[in-house]
Structure formats: structure tokens, C-alpha cells
Short mmCIF file of C-alpha atoms and ligand atoms in Angstrom, two decimals:
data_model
loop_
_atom_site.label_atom_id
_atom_site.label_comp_id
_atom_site.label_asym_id
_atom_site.label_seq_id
_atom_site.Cartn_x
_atom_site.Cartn_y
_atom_site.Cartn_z
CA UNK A 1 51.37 -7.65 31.25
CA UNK A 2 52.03 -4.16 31.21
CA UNK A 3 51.39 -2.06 34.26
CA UNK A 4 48.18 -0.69 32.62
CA UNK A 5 46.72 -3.71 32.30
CA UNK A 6 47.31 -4.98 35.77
CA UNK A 7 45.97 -1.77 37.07
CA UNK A 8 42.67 -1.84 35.24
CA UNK A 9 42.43 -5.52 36.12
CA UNK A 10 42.68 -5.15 39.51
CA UNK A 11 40.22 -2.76 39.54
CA UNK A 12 37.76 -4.20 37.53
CA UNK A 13 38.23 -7.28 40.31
CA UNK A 14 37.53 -4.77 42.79
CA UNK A 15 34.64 -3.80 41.18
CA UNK A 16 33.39 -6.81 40.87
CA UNK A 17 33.85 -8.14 44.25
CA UNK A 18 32.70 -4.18 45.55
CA UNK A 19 29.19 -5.10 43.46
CA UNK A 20 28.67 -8.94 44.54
CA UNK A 21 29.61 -8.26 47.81
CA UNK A 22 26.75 -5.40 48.51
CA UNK A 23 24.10 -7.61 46.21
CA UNK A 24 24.72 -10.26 49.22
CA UNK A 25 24.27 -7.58 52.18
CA UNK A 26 20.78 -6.33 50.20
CA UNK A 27 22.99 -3.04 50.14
CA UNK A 28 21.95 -3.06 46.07
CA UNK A 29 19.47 -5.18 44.45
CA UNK A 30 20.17 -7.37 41.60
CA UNK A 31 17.84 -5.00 39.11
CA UNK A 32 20.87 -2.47 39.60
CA UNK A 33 23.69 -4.57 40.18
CA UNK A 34 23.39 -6.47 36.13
CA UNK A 35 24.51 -3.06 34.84
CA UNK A 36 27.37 -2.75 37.37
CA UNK A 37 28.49 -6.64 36.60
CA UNK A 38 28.23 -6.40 33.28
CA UNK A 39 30.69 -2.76 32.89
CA UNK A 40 32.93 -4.57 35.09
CA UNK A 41 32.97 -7.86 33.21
CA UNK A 42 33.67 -6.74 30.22
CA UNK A 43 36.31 -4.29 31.52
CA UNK A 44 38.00 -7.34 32.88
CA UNK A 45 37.62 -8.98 29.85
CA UNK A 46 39.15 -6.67 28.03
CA UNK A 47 42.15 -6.20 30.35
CA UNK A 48 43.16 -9.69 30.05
CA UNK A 49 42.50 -10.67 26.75
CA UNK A 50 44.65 -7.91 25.17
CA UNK A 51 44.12 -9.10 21.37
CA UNK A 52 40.46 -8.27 21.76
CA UNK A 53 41.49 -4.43 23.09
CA UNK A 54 43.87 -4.28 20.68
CA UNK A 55 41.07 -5.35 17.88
CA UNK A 56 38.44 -3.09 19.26
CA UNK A 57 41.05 -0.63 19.34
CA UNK A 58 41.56 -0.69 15.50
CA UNK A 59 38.21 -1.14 14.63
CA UNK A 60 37.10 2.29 16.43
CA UNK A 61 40.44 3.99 14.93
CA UNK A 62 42.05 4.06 18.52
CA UNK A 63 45.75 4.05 18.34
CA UNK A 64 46.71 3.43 21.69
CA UNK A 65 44.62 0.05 23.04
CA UNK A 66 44.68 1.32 26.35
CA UNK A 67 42.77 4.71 25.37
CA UNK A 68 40.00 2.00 24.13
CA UNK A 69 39.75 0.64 27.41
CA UNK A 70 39.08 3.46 29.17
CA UNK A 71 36.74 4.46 26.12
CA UNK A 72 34.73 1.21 26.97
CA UNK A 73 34.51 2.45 30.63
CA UNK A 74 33.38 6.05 29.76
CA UNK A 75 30.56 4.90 27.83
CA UNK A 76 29.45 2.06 30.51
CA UNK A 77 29.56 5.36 33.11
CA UNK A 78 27.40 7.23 30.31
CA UNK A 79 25.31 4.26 30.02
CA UNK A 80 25.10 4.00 33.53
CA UNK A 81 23.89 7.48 34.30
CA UNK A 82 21.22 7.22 32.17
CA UNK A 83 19.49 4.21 33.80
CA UNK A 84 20.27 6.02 37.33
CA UNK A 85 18.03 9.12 35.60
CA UNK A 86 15.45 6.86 34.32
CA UNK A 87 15.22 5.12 37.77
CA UNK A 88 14.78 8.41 39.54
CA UNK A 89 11.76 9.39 36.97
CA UNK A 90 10.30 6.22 37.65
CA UNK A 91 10.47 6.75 41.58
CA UNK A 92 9.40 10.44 41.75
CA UNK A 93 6.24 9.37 39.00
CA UNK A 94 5.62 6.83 42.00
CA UNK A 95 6.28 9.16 44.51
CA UNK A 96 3.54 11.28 43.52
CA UNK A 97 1.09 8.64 43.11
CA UNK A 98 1.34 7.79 46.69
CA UNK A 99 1.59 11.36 48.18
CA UNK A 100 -1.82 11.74 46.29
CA UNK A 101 -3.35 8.44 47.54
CA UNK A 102 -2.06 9.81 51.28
CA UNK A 103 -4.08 12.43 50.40
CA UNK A 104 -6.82 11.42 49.28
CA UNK A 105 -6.71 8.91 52.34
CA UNK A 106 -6.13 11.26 54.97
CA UNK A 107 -9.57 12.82 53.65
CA UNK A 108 -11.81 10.13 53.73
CA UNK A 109 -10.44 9.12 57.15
CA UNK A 110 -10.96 12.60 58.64
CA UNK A 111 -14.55 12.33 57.31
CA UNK A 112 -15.25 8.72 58.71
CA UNK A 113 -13.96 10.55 62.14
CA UNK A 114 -15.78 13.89 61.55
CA UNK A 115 -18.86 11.45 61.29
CA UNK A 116 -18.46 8.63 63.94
CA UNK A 117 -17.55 10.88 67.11
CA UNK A 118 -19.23 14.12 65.45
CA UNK A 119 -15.90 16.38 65.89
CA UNK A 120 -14.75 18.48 62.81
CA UNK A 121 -11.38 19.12 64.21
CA UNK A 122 -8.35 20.12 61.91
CA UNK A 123 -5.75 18.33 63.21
CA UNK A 124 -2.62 18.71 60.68
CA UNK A 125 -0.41 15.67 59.72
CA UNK A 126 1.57 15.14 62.17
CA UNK A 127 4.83 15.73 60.36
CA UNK A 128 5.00 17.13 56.78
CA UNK A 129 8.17 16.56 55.11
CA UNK A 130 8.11 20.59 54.74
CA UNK A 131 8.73 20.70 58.15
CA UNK A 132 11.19 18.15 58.63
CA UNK A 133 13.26 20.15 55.90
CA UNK A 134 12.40 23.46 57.56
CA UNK A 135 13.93 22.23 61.32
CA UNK A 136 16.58 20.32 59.21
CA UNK A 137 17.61 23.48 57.61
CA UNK B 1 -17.72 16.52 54.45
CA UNK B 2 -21.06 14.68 52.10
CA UNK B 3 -21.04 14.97 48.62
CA UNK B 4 -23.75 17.94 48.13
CA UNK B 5 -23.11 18.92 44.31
CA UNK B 6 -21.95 17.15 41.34
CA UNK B 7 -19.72 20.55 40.61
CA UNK B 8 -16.29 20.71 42.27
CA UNK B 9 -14.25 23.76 41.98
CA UNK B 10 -10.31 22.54 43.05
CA UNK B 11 -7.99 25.75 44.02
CA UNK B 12 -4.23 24.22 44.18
CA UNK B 13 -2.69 26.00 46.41
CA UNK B 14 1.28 26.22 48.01
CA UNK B 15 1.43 28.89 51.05
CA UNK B 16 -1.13 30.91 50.03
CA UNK B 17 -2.55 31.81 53.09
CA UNK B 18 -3.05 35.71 52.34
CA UNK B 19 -5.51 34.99 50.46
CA UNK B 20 -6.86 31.35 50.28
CA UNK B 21 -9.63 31.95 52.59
CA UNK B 22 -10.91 35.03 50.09
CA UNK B 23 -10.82 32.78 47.54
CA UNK B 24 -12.70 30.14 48.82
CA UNK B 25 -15.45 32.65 50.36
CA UNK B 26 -15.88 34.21 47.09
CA UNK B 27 -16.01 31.06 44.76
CA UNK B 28 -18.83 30.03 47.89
CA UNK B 29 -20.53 32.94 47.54
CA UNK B 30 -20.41 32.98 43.66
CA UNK B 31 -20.91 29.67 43.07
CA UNK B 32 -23.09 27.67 45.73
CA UNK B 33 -23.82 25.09 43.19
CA UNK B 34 -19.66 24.14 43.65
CA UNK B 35 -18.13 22.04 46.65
CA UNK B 36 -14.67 23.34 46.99
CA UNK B 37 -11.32 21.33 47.28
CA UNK B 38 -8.57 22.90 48.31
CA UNK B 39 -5.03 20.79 47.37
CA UNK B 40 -2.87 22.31 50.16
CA UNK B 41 0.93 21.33 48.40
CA UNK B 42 2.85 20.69 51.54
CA UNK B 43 2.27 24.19 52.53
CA UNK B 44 4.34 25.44 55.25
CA UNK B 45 1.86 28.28 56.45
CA UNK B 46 -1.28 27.82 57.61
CA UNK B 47 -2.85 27.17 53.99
CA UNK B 48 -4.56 24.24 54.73
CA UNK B 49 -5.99 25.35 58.70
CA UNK B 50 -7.77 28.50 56.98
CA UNK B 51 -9.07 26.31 54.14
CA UNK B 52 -10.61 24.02 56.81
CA UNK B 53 -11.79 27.06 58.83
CA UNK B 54 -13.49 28.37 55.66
CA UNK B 55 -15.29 25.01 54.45
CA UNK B 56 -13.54 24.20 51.98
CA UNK B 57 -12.51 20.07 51.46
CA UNK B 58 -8.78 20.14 52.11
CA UNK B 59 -6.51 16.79 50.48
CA UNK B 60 -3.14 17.88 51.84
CA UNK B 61 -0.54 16.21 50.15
CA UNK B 62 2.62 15.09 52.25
CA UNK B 63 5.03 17.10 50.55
CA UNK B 64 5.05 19.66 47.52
CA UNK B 65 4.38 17.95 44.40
CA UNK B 66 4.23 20.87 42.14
CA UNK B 67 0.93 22.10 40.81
CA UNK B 68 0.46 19.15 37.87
CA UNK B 69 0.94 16.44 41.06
CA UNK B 70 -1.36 18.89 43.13
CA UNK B 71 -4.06 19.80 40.58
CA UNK B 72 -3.79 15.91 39.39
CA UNK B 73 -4.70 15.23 42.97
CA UNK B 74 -7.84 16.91 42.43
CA UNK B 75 -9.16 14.99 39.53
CA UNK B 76 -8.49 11.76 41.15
CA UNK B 77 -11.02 13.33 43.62
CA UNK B 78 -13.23 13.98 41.24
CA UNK B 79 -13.33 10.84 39.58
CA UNK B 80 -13.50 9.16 42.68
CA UNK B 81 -16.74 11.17 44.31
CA UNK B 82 -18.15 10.76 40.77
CA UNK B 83 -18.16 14.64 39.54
CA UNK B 84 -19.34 15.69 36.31
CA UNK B 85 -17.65 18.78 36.16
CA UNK B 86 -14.23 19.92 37.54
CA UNK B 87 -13.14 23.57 37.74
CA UNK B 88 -9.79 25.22 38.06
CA UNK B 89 -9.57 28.18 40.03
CA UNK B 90 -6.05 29.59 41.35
CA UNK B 91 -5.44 30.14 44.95
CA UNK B 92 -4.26 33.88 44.43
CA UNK B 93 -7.59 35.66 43.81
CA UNK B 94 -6.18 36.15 39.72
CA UNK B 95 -9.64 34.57 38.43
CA UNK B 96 -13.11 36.25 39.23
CA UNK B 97 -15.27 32.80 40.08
CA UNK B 98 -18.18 34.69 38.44
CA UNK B 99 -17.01 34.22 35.30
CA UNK B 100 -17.31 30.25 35.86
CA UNK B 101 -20.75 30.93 34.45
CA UNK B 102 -18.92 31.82 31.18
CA UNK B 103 -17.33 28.91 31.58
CA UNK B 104 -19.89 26.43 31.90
CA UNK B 105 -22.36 28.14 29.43
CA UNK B 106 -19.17 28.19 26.84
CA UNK B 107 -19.23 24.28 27.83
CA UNK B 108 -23.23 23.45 27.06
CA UNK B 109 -23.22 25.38 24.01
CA UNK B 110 -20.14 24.18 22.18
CA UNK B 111 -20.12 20.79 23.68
CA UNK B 112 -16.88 20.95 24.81
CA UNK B 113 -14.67 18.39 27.69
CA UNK B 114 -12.42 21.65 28.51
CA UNK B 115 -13.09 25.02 28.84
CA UNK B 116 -10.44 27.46 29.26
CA UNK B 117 -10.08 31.21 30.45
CA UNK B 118 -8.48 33.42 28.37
CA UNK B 119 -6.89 36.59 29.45
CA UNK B 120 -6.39 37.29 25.69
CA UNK B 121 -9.43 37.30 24.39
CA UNK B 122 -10.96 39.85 26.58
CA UNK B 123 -11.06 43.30 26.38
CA UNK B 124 -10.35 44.55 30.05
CA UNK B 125 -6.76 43.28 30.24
CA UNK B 126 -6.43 44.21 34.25
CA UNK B 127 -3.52 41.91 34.87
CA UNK B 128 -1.36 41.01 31.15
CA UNK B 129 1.94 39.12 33.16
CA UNK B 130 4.95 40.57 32.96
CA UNK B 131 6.56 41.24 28.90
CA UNK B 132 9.13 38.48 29.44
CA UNK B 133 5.99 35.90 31.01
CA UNK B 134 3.55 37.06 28.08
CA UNK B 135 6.29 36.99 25.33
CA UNK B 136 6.49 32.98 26.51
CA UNK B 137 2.89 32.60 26.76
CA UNK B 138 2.65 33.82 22.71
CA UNK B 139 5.51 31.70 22.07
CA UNK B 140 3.42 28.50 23.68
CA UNK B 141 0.26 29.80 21.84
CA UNK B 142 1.15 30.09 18.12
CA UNK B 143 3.25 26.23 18.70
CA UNK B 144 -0.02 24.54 20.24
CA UNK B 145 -2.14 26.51 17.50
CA UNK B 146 -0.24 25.25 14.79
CA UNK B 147 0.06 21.79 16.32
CA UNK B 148 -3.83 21.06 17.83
CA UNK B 149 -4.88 23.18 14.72
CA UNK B 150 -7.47 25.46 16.87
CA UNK B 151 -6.51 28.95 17.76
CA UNK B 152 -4.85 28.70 21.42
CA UNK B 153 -4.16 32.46 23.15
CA UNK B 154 -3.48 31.82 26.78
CA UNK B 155 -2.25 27.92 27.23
CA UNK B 156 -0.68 28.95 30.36
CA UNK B 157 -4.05 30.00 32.21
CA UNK B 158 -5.39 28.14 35.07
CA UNK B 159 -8.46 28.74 35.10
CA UNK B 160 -10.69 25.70 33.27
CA UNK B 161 -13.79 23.89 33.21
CA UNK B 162 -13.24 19.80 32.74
CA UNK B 163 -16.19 17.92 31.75
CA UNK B 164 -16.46 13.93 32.78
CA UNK B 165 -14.36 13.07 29.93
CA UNK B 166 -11.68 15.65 30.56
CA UNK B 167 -11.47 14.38 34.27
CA UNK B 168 -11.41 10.96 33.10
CA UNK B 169 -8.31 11.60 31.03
CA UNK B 170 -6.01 13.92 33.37
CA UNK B 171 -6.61 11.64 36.66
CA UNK B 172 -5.12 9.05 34.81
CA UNK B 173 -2.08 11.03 33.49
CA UNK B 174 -1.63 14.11 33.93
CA UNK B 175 1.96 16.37 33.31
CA UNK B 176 4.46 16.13 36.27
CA UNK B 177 5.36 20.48 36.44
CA UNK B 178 4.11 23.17 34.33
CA UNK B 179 0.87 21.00 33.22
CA UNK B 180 -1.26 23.26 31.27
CA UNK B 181 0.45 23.90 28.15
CA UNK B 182 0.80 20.06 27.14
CA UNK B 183 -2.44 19.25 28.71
CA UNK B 184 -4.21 20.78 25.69
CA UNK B 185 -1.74 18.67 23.13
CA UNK B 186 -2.98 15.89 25.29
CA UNK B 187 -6.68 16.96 24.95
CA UNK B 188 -5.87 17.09 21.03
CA UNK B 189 -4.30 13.75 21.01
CA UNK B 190 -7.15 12.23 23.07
CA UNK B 191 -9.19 13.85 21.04
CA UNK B 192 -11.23 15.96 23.25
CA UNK B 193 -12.77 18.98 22.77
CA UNK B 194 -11.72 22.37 24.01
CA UNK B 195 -12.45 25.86 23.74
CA UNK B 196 -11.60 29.89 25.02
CA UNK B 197 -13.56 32.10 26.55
CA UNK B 198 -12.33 35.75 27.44
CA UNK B 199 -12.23 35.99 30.94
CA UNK B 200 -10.64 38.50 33.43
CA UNK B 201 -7.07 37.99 35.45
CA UNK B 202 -6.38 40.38 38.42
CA UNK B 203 -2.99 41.45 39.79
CA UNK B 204 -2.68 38.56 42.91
CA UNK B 205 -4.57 39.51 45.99
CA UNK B 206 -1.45 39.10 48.03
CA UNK B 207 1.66 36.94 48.62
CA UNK B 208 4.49 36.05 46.59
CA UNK B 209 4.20 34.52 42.92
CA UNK B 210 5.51 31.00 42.61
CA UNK B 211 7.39 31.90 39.32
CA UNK B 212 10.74 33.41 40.00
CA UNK B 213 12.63 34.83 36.59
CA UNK B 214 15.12 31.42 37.38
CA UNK B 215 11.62 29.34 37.19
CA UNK B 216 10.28 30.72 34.45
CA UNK B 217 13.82 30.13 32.54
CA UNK B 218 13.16 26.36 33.51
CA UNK B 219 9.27 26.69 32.75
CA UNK B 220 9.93 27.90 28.92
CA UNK B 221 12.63 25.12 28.14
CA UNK B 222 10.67 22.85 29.80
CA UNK B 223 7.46 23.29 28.36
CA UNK B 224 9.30 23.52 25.19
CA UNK B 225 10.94 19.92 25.50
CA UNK B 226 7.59 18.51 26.35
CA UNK B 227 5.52 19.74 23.61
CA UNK B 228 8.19 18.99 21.00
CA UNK B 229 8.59 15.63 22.54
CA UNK B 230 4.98 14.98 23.16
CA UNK B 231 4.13 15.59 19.10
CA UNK B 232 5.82 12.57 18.77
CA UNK B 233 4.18 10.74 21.72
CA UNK B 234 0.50 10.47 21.49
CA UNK B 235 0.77 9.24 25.33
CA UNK B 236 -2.24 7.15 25.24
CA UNK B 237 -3.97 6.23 28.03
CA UNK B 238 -3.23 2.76 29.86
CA UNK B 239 -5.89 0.37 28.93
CA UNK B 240 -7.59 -2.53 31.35
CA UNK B 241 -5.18 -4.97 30.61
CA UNK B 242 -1.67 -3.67 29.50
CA UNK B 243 1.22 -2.77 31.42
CA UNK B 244 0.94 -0.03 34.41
CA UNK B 245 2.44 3.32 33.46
CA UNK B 246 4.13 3.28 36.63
CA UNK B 247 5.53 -0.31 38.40
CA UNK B 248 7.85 -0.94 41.09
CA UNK B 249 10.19 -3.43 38.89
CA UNK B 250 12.00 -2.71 36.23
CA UNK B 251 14.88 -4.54 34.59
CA UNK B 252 18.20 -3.19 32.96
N1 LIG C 1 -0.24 22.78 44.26
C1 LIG C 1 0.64 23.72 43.99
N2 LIG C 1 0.18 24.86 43.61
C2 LIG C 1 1.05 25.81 43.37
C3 LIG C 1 2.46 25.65 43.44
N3 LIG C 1 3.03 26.80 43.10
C4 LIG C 1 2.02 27.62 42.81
N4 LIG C 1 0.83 27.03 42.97
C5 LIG C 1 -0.53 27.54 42.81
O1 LIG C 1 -0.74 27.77 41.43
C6 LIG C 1 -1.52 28.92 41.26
C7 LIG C 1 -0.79 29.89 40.37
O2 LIG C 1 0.46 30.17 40.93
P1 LIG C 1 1.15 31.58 40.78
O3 LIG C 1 2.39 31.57 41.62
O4 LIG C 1 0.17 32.66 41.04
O5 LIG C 1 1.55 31.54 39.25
P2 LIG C 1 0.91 32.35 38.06
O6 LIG C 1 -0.50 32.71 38.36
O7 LIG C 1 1.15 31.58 36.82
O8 LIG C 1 1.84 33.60 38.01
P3 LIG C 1 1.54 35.11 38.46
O9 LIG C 1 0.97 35.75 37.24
O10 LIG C 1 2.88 35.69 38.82
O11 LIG C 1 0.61 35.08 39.62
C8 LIG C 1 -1.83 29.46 42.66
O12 LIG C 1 -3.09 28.97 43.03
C9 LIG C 1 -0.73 28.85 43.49
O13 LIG C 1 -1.11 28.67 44.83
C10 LIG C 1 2.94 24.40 43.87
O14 LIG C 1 4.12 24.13 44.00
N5 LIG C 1 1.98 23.47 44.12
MG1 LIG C 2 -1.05 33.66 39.94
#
């Protein structure tokens, strides 16, 4: 084993380990943590089993096997980035869809107030997140 | 606040409290037949207190969505209290709420879901936007044209008439910023009807414009992306039935 290879083997170990051990502390829930396992697994993989680099290696037309490896990583982190973006649309699409239902909420209860004790009073929310960034700020 | 009307005019509005309260007494005084919904976008002014004050509805939202989260807001309302008609009216004073009669009459007599104003296609061009702002708009225009087939001349304006159907469609999906350029591709693909009217757009009443030249950078490429990306979509409804738009879970 060349130092290379114990290097990325290590840290794909790390990795590993890093990823398992947060799943287990509910610091990352399994939906996220396949993607993670899997870039590390086969980065492992790979850094062991240096006929399959080397083969990979050849088949892309990458001379060096080590420069495949890190190839493999670069498009996991790609790959990776992606489903982070595609997460993010998901929660801001459901973001919205509950800062309207707040809304539309906060309405109808101010009504059922307005109508049951016969005040009209315009009490704000409490706390927008405006101002919580404003006296963050 | 009781339903009264079937008519609900909806004014989005983010700090606009120079001149929210003008709006909302003029649209009241012009249009009695309207109840009036003010979206108040996570304002940090007073928006929302003066909108009260002036008896208008107010759904405040908990934070700023942008106006296609806010304006959305307000057809979910309408659909909701059962509206047959939705109007569009912008917080800044830019639209004259007398000319919603144009609006509506443009609506019975071409049987139309959407109506919108157009500061192109009338004569008494008070307020054209900025060169850089129209050149965009003319840009947006002849793409929709060519790609809903109709003649489009102001896809930007926000000042429309939605029928039941048109309400129907955009408080189920409606687009996240910069909505009204790809909601007419969406009214095409849906295949509702729309039309122009000429209308008139002031200078704003007061207070700051929301597009800044770095916004309007973000607006063009954006709006851009979407409608080239939305040719290919079709973005059909959800039907009773199939798989929610948005969900919680989602696998790799
Ligand atoms: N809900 C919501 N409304 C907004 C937001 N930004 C602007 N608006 C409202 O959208 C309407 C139009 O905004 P303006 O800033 O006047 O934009 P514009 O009319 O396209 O541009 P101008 O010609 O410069 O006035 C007004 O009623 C604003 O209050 C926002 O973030 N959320
Ligand atoms: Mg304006």
C-alpha cells in the first residue's frame, strides 16, 4: 500500500464512521445519510481494491489511478450538491405553504375573536421573523 | 370581517406604508362592489396596522415570501371564501382601480379567466418604466407572444382580473418570484383564456420600488430560465389522487 492509498482509506473510514455515528445521535437522518454512505463506500472500495482504480482508471483515460480516485470523489461532491439544492427547493416550496396557511389562520382566528368578545383590535404577531432579523442585525 | 361580495381585490404589499392606506381608500371608494385583502409580506413598517385601520382584510404572512408566495396567498383566500372573481391591484398607487371596470367588462365580453392591464396598449403612457425595465418587458413580450401564440405587450403588469377558473389554477401552483410573466405560459398551458386591455400606470405614489438594477439583473435571467424551462414543462396541475407537489419525504 502506497501512502496514497492509506491516506484516502483512512479517510473514507472516517467518513464513514463521521456519517453512522451522527445517523445514531438523529444529528442526520437516514434520507441524507444513503448519499454520504454510499460516496464513502465506494471511495473505500476503491482505495483497497487497487485493480478496480487502476481499471476505472484506464477505462476513463486516467493515467495516474490515484487522479481517478479523487475524480470519483469530485463527482460524488458534485452529485452531492445537487441533492443539497434540490432539498432546499423542496423546503422553501414547503416553507411557503405554511407561512400562507399561518396566514390564512391567523385571519380566521382574529375574526372568530373579532366576533365572540366583539373587539376589532389589531394586535400584530407577536414576533415576525423580520424583526427577529432586524434586532439580530 | 363577513364575506359581503363575491369580488375580492388583493393588493400585495412589502413596507408600503406611504401609501397602502390611499390605495385601499381609493379601490373602496371606486369599487364598493370589492372586499379588499391586503397580503402584508412580513412588512417591517406599519403596512399591515394602516391596512387594518383602513378596512381592508389583512393575511400577514410570517416572513417575506416574495410577491408570487404573497399574491399566491391571496388566491388561496379566494378559493377558500368561494370568490368568483380575483383582482390584482399593486400596493404603490401605479394602477387607477377605476379602470377595474375595463377590466371586468373586457372579462364578460370576451369570456376570458384572466384579464390583464396593459400599459402598452394605451395611449396616455404617464408612467413607461425605466428604458433598461421596458427594454426587458419587450424582450418577455415578443417570447410569450411567440410561445402562447396571442399578442402579449406588458407580461410584467400587475394589475389583473382572475375569473373562478384562473383562481382555481394559481392557488394551486403558482410561480415562487417574479410570477407574472410565466403565469400567462401557465394560463396557455392550462389552457385558459386571457386577454389586454390598455390601462393607465402612474409614477408610485411614494416609497421605494422593490426592483433595484441588481434585482432586475436577477428578474430578467430568471424569468428567462423559467419560461425556457417551462415550454418544456406543461406543469400540470396535481390531480385527486397522485402524488403531492410538495411532501415532507423524499429519498436519494
Ligand atoms: N408581497 C410582496 N409584495 C411585494 C414585494 N416586493 C414588492 N411587492 C409589491 O409588489 C407591487 C409592485 O412592486 P414595485 O416595487 O412597485 O415593483 P414594480 O411596480 O414592478 O416596479 P416600479 O415600476 O419600479 O414601481 C407593490 O404592490 C409592492 O408592494 C414582496 O417582496 N412581497
Ligand atoms: Mg410599482
Amino acid at each position: 500500500m502506497d501512502r496514497i492509498q492509506l491516506v484516502s482509506t483512512a479517510a473514507a473510514v472516517l467518513l464513514l464512521f463521521v456519517v453512522l455515528e451522527m445517523v445514531r445521535r438523529r444529528r442526520l437522518l437516514e434520507r441524507y445519510a444513503l448519499l454520504w454512505l454510499l460516496a464513502a463506500t465506494v471511495v473505500l472500495a476503491l482505495a483497497v481494491w487497487r485493480g478496480a482504480l487502476v481499471k476505472l482508471a484506464h477505462v476513463v483515460g486516467i493515467v495516474e489511478p490515484p487522479n481517478a480516485l479523487f475524480f470519483i470523489a469530485l463527482a460524488f461532491i458534485l452529485l452531492l450538491l445537487l441533492h443539497f439544492s434540490s432539498a432546499l427547493s423542496r423546503l422553501s416550496d414547503q416553507s411557503k405553504v405554511l407561512a400562507q396557511r399561518v396566514a390564512l389562520l391567523d385571519t380566521r382566528l382574529r375574526a372568530l375573536q373579532a366576533a365572540t368578545d366583539g373587539t376589532d383590535e389589531d394586535e400584530p404577531i407577536a414576533v415576525t421573523l423580520g424583526e427577529l432579523e432586524q434586532t439580530r442585525s | 370581517m363577513a364575506n359581503r361580495s363575491t369580488h375580492l381585490a388583493v393588493i400585495p404589499a412589502y413596507n408600503e406604508s406611504a401609501t397602502i392606506g390611499r390605495v385601499i381608500e381609493r379601490v373602496g371608494r371606486e369599487r364598493p362592489d370589492f372586499d379588499v385583502l391586503v397580503v402584508d409580506d412580513g412588512s417591517t413598517d406599519d403596512t399591515g396596522a394602516i391596512a387594518h385601520r383602513a378596512g381592508a382584510e389583512v393575511l400577514r404572512l410570517p416572513f417575506n415570501l416574495g410577491i408570487g408566495g404573497a399574491v399566491q396567498a391571496g388566491f388561496v383566500y379566494a378559493l377558500e371564501h368561494d370568490y368568483r372573481c380575483m383582482a390584482q391591484v399593486d400596493a404603490d398607487g401605479q394602477h387607477d382601480p377605476a379602470e377595474l371596470a375595463t377590466l371586468m367588462r373586457a372579462m364578460d365580453e370576451h369570456e376570458t379567466d384572466v384579464v390583464c392591464g396593459s400599459r402598452f396598449l394605451s395611449s396616455d403612457m404617464s408612467y413607461p418604466a425605466p428604458i433598461s425595465r421596458r427594454t426587458g418587458i419587450h424582450i418577455f413580450a415578443f417570447l410569450l407572444s411567440l410561445f402562447v401564440r396571442q399578442r402579449i405587450t406588458d407580461p410584467t403588469s400587475g394589475f389583473r382580473l382572475y375569473g373562478r377558473r384562473g383562481i382555481e389554477l394559481f392557488a394551486r401552483d403558482y410561480p415562487h418570484d417574479y410570477p407574472e410573466v410565466e403565469a400567462i405560459l401557465m394560463l396557455h398551458h392550462h389552457r385558459l383564456r386571457m386577454c389586454e386591455v390598455p390601462v393607465q400606470m402612474f409614477e408610485r405614489d411614494g416609497g421605494a420600488s422593490s426592483i433595484t438594477s441588481g434585482k432586475s439583473a436577477y428578474y430578467m435571467v430568471k424569468v428567462l430560465l423559467a419560461l425556457f424551462v417551462g415550454l418544456a414543462r406543461r406543469r400540470p396541475v396535481v390531480e385527486a389522487g397522485e402524488s403531492a407537489p410538495v411532501f415532507a419525504s423524499h429519498g436519494i
